[in-house]
mmCIF file of C-alpha atoms in Angstrom:
data_model
loop_
_atom_site.group_PDB
_atom_site.id
_atom_site.type_symbol
_atom_site.label_atom_id
_atom_site.label_comp_id
_atom_site.label_asym_id
_atom_site.label_seq_id
_atom_site.Cartn_x
_atom_site.Cartn_y
_atom_site.Cartn_z
ATOM 1 C CA MET K 94 -1.088 -0.108 27.427
ATOM 2 C CA ASN K 95 -1.569 1.123 23.871
ATOM 3 C CA THR K 96 -1.066 4.804 23.186
ATOM 4 C CA THR K 97 -1.427 6.682 19.908
ATOM 5 C CA ASP K 98 -1.893 10.236 18.631
ATOM 6 C CA ASN K 99 -1.765 9.220 14.921
ATOM 7 C CA SER K 100 1.843 10.419 14.534
ATOM 8 C CA SER K 101 3.220 8.233 17.330
ATOM 9 C CA LEU K 102 2.207 5.069 19.133
ATOM 10 C CA GLU K 103 3.424 2.454 21.565
ATOM 11 C CA MET K 104 1.856 -0.989 21.996
ATOM 12 C CA THR K 105 2.318 -4.683 22.666
ATOM 13 C CA LEU K 106 1.371 -6.512 19.483
ATOM 14 C CA ASN K 107 -1.407 -9.066 19.232
ATOM 15 C CA SER K 108 0.727 -11.800 17.658
ATOM 16 C CA ALA K 109 0.903 -15.591 17.454
ATOM 17 C CA LEU K 110 4.627 -15.424 18.170
ATOM 18 C CA MET K 111 5.672 -16.919 21.488
ATOM 19 C CA GLN K 112 7.700 -13.859 22.445
ATOM 20 C CA LYS K 113 5.709 -10.685 23.021
ATOM 21 C CA GLN K 114 6.508 -7.995 20.480
ATOM 22 C CA HIS K 115 6.734 -4.397 21.680
ATOM 23 C CA LEU K 116 6.309 -1.695 19.039
ATOM 24 C CA LYS K 117 6.989 2.019 19.218
ATOM 25 C CA ILE K 118 6.680 4.520 16.367
ATOM 26 C CA ASP K 119 7.491 8.212 16.478
ATOM 27 C CA SER K 120 8.723 10.831 14.024
ATOM 28 C CA ALA K 121 12.267 9.455 14.184
ATOM 29 C CA GLY K 122 11.493 5.862 13.290
ATOM 30 C CA ILE K 123 10.231 2.469 14.374
ATOM 31 C CA THR K 124 11.383 0.398 17.337
ATOM 32 C CA LEU K 125 10.390 -3.280 17.385
ATOM 33 C CA ASN K 126 11.529 -4.795 20.669
ATOM 34 C CA ASN K 127 15.121 -3.529 20.911
ATOM 35 C CA ARG K 128 15.695 -2.870 17.217
ATOM 36 C CA PHE K 129 15.388 0.694 15.912
ATOM 37 C CA LEU K 130 14.801 1.504 12.233
ATOM 38 C CA PRO K 131 14.923 5.212 11.330
ATOM 39 C CA PHE K 132 12.482 6.454 8.697
ATOM 40 C CA SER K 133 15.457 7.898 6.816
ATOM 41 C CA GLU K 134 16.581 4.343 5.976
ATOM 42 C CA ILE K 135 13.193 3.104 4.788
ATOM 43 C CA THR K 136 12.807 2.934 1.004
ATOM 44 C CA GLY K 137 9.425 1.220 0.825
ATOM 45 C CA ILE K 138 6.468 -0.037 2.842
ATOM 46 C CA ARG K 139 3.944 -2.712 1.961
ATOM 47 C CA TYR K 140 1.150 -4.134 4.076
ATOM 48 C CA GLY K 141 -1.993 -6.202 3.952
ATOM 49 C CA ALA K 142 -3.797 -9.186 5.426
ATOM 50 C CA GLU K 143 -4.539 -12.785 4.550
ATOM 51 C CA ASN K 144 -7.081 -15.250 5.910
ATOM 52 C CA VAL K 145 -5.832 -18.676 6.960
ATOM 53 C CA ASN K 146 -8.390 -21.464 6.668
ATOM 54 C CA ALA K 147 -8.391 -24.925 8.211
ATOM 55 C CA TYR K 148 -10.732 -27.561 6.740
ATOM 56 C CA GLY K 149 -12.631 -24.851 4.899
ATOM 57 C CA VAL K 150 -13.203 -22.776 8.038
ATOM 58 C CA ARG K 151 -11.457 -19.508 8.848
ATOM 59 C CA ALA K 152 -8.900 -20.241 11.557
ATOM 60 C CA ARG K 153 -7.136 -16.902 11.826
ATOM 61 C CA LYS K 154 -6.208 -13.731 9.997
ATOM 62 C CA ASN K 155 -2.590 -12.637 9.646
ATOM 63 C CA PHE K 156 -1.556 -9.015 9.116
ATOM 64 C CA TYR K 157 1.840 -8.173 7.640
ATOM 65 C CA ILE K 158 3.643 -4.843 7.514
ATOM 66 C CA ASP K 159 6.982 -5.017 5.682
ATOM 67 C CA LEU K 160 9.550 -2.249 5.844
ATOM 68 C CA ASN K 161 12.199 -2.143 3.118
ATOM 69 C CA ALA K 162 15.608 -0.982 4.344
ATOM 70 C CA PRO K 163 19.239 -2.198 4.313
ATOM 71 C CA LYS K 164 18.067 -4.517 7.108
ATOM 72 C CA LYS K 165 14.396 -5.292 6.501
ATOM 73 C CA MET K 166 11.810 -5.386 9.279
ATOM 74 C CA GLN K 167 8.425 -7.115 9.458
ATOM 75 C CA ILE K 168 5.600 -6.339 11.880
ATOM 76 C CA ARG K 169 3.171 -9.254 12.177
ATOM 77 C CA LEU K 170 -0.242 -9.378 13.858
ATOM 78 C CA THR K 171 -2.635 -12.305 14.256
ATOM 79 C CA ALA K 172 -6.389 -12.317 14.814
ATOM 80 C CA SER K 173 -7.838 -15.642 15.923
ATOM 81 C CA SER K 174 -11.532 -14.720 15.817
ATOM 82 C CA LEU K 175 -13.547 -17.230 13.787
ATOM 83 C CA LYS K 176 -16.480 -14.900 13.272
ATOM 84 C CA LYS K 177 -16.500 -13.455 9.762
ATOM 85 C CA GLY K 178 -16.421 -9.668 9.767
ATOM 86 C CA ALA K 179 -15.560 -9.453 13.455
ATOM 87 C CA ILE K 180 -13.374 -6.512 14.466
ATOM 88 C CA THR K 181 -10.557 -7.837 16.631
ATOM 89 C CA ASN K 182 -7.801 -6.223 18.635
ATOM 90 C CA ALA K 183 -5.405 -7.139 15.819
ATOM 91 C CA ASP K 184 -7.613 -5.287 13.295
ATOM 92 C CA GLU K 185 -7.561 -2.197 15.484
ATOM 93 C CA GLN K 186 -3.800 -2.401 15.997
ATOM 94 C CA PHE K 187 -3.220 -2.827 12.252
ATOM 95 C CA ASN K 188 -5.291 0.277 11.499
ATOM 96 C CA GLN K 189 -3.487 2.293 14.180
ATOM 97 C CA ILE K 190 -0.070 1.242 12.880
ATOM 98 C CA THR K 191 -0.852 1.963 9.224
ATOM 99 C CA ASP K 192 -2.381 5.344 10.166
ATOM 100 C CA CYS K 193 0.814 6.190 12.039
ATOM 101 C CA LEU K 194 2.977 5.056 9.112
ATOM 102 C CA TRP K 195 0.846 7.218 6.809
ATOM 103 C CA LYS K 196 1.564 10.277 8.941
ATOM 104 C CA ASN K 197 5.311 9.675 9.181
ATOM 105 C CA TYR K 198 6.152 8.043 5.853
ATOM 106 C CA THR K 199 3.482 7.313 3.232
ATOM 107 C CA SER K 200 2.098 10.860 3.022
ATOM 108 C CA LYS K 201 5.614 12.107 2.221
ATOM 109 C CA VAL K 202 5.980 9.462 -0.493
ATOM 110 C CA VAL K 203 2.693 10.631 -2.052
ATOM 111 C CA ASN K 204 3.850 14.260 -1.979
ATOM 112 C CA GLY K 205 7.076 13.186 -3.685
ATOM 113 C CA MET K 206 5.055 11.435 -6.392
ATOM 114 C CA ILE K 207 3.006 14.590 -6.982
ATOM 115 C CA GLU K 208 6.195 16.650 -7.283
ATOM 116 C CA LYS K 209 7.553 14.223 -9.892
ATOM 117 C CA LEU K 210 4.370 14.448 -11.954
ATOM 118 C CA ASN K 211 4.444 18.242 -11.800
ATOM 119 C CA LYS K 212 7.997 18.110 -13.186
ATOM 120 C CA GLY K 213 6.815 15.985 -16.083
ATOM 121 C CA GLU K 214 8.367 12.796 -14.702
ATOM 122 C CA ALA K 215 6.650 9.416 -14.479
ATOM 123 C CA VAL K 216 5.901 7.465 -11.296
ATOM 124 C CA ARG K 217 6.342 3.677 -11.521
ATOM 125 C CA VAL K 218 5.016 1.347 -8.828
ATOM 126 C CA GLY K 219 4.395 -2.337 -9.496
ATOM 127 C CA ASN K 220 2.538 -2.825 -12.767
ATOM 128 C CA PHE K 221 1.565 0.837 -13.064
ATOM 129 C CA GLU K 222 3.347 3.899 -14.407
ATOM 130 C CA VAL K 223 1.561 7.207 -13.935
ATOM 131 C CA ASN K 224 2.476 10.180 -16.116
ATOM 132 C CA ARG K 225 0.829 13.446 -17.094
ATOM 133 C CA ASN K 226 -1.146 11.794 -19.907
ATOM 134 C CA GLY K 227 -2.540 8.745 -18.159
ATOM 135 C CA ILE K 228 -1.557 5.421 -16.628
ATOM 136 C CA LYS K 229 0.582 2.834 -18.390
ATOM 137 C CA VAL K 230 -0.304 -0.670 -17.271
ATOM 138 C CA PHE K 231 1.926 -3.720 -17.577
ATOM 139 C CA TYR K 232 0.198 -7.063 -17.961
ATOM 140 C CA THR K 233 0.431 -10.510 -19.554
ATOM 141 C CA LYS K 234 -1.729 -11.923 -22.317
ATOM 142 C CA PHE K 235 -1.992 -15.231 -24.146
ATOM 143 C CA LEU K 236 1.015 -17.535 -23.660
ATOM 144 C CA PHE K 237 2.299 -15.169 -20.967
ATOM 145 C CA SER K 238 3.446 -12.551 -23.478
ATOM 146 C CA LYS K 239 4.226 -9.286 -21.726
ATOM 147 C CA LYS K 240 2.275 -6.229 -22.796
ATOM 148 C CA GLU K 241 2.079 -2.571 -21.838
ATOM 149 C CA SER K 242 -0.581 -0.024 -22.733
ATOM 150 C CA LEU K 243 -1.091 3.636 -21.914
ATOM 151 C CA ILE K 244 -4.650 4.357 -20.786
ATOM 152 C CA PRO K 245 -5.626 8.054 -20.980
ATOM 153 C CA PHE K 246 -7.085 9.341 -17.736
ATOM 154 C CA ALA K 247 -10.466 9.833 -19.424
ATOM 155 C CA ASP K 248 -10.607 6.088 -20.142
ATOM 156 C CA CYS K 249 -9.161 4.814 -16.838
ATOM 157 C CA LEU K 250 -11.151 2.719 -14.414
ATOM 158 C CA LYS K 251 -9.541 1.882 -11.076
ATOM 159 C CA GLY K 252 -10.621 -0.282 -8.192
ATOM 160 C CA LEU K 253 -9.733 -2.788 -5.511
ATOM 161 C CA GLY K 254 -9.992 -6.575 -5.440
ATOM 162 C CA PRO K 255 -9.127 -9.034 -2.658
ATOM 163 C CA GLY K 256 -5.672 -7.773 -1.727
ATOM 164 C CA PHE K 257 -4.909 -5.999 -5.002
ATOM 165 C CA LEU K 258 -5.265 -2.717 -6.901
ATOM 166 C CA PHE K 259 -6.294 -2.713 -10.555
ATOM 167 C CA VAL K 260 -6.467 -0.171 -13.367
ATOM 168 C CA LYS K 261 -8.214 -1.021 -16.630
ATOM 169 C CA SER K 262 -9.422 0.571 -19.830
ATOM 170 C CA SER K 263 -13.096 1.465 -20.176
ATOM 171 C CA LYS K 264 -12.814 0.898 -23.932
ATOM 172 C CA ASP K 265 -10.908 -2.387 -24.059
ATOM 173 C CA LYS K 266 -11.535 -4.943 -21.317
ATOM 174 C CA LYS K 267 -8.371 -6.834 -22.307
ATOM 175 C CA ILE K 268 -6.203 -3.952 -21.120
ATOM 176 C CA LYS K 269 -5.898 -4.308 -17.360
ATOM 177 C CA GLY K 270 -3.029 -4.115 -14.900
ATOM 178 C CA GLN K 271 -3.011 -5.146 -11.268
ATOM 179 C CA SER K 272 -0.594 -5.446 -8.351
ATOM 180 C CA MET K 273 -0.864 -7.114 -4.956
ATOM 181 C CA PHE K 274 -0.561 -4.929 -1.859
ATOM 182 C CA LEU K 275 1.417 -7.572 0.028
ATOM 183 C CA GLY K 276 3.859 -7.985 -2.835
ATOM 184 C CA THR K 277 4.429 -4.403 -4.034
ATOM 185 C CA TRP K 278 6.431 -1.706 -2.272
ATOM 186 C CA ASP K 279 4.545 1.586 -1.771
ATOM 187 C CA LEU K 280 1.416 0.409 -3.597
ATOM 188 C CA ASN K 281 -0.606 1.980 -0.786
ATOM 189 C CA ALA K 282 1.033 5.300 -1.614
ATOM 190 C CA LEU K 283 0.151 4.900 -5.292
ATOM 191 C CA HIS K 284 -3.442 4.066 -4.366
ATOM 192 C CA SER K 285 -3.611 7.312 -2.380
ATOM 193 C CA LEU K 286 -2.074 9.194 -5.317
ATOM 194 C CA LEU K 287 -4.732 7.870 -7.707
ATOM 195 C CA ASN K 288 -7.495 8.856 -5.287
ATOM 196 C CA TYR K 289 -5.973 12.337 -5.140
ATOM 197 C CA LEU K 290 -5.773 12.574 -8.942
ATOM 198 C CA TRP K 291 -9.389 11.453 -9.330
ATOM 199 C CA ASP K 292 -10.644 13.968 -6.766
ATOM 200 C CA ASN K 293 -12.067 17.068 -8.485
ATOM 201 C CA GLY K 294 -10.558 15.921 -11.802
ATOM 202 C CA ARG K 295 -6.994 16.811 -10.811
ATOM 203 C CA CYS K 296 -5.637 14.291 -13.335
ATOM 204 C CA PHE K 297 -6.738 16.648 -16.125
ATOM 205 C CA SER K 298 -4.838 19.647 -14.705
ATOM 206 C CA PRO K 299 -1.787 19.225 -17.020
ATOM 207 C CA GLU K 300 -4.070 19.607 -20.060
ATOM 208 C CA LYS K 301 -5.031 23.019 -18.685
ATOM 209 C CA GLY K 302 -1.425 23.984 -18.049
ATOM 210 C CA GLU K 303 -1.931 23.664 -14.297
ATOM 211 C CA LYS K 304 -0.063 21.773 -11.609
ATOM 212 C CA ILE K 305 -1.692 18.695 -10.177
#
């Protein structure tokens, strides 16, 4: 039986693995089968999904949740529905797990990022570095030369692509940075931070001498 109250949950995972995986999350940490990982040891979380096709037809959808710690942990879910757009048990479990991780971990990471910005420090995640003046993006150009550009908040455009977050300049289409959710620790936290900064124009608060 699956139980959840957003801050804690307990469930048997919908997985393609032969052995059933039992997951429990509470305020102390995460237990996968008999292995316990306290939140105090986690230094990063990344998660996302990928479609697996066979002969051009969707065969299944895999969900991955990676936890960075001295001994890493991966939670894996599999949806075998062939119907495009169908909501499966694995989809629901993935959303419940990530909501629970948000409550116990990611929200605290976002608050820590806000505190750093208010102290005048920069926040670097993947190919993005957020500071009080804008977002510096790291990208490659012709012949794979590495570039970096600071985009003022007034000129920043942000969005999502298939499995990635991007930030680009509204004035120069060549200036664009992006990072994959499955390959970047705490990119979900950065995405939440950017949404927070965009809400009610909070990103412009430092110009007014105010905290974000």
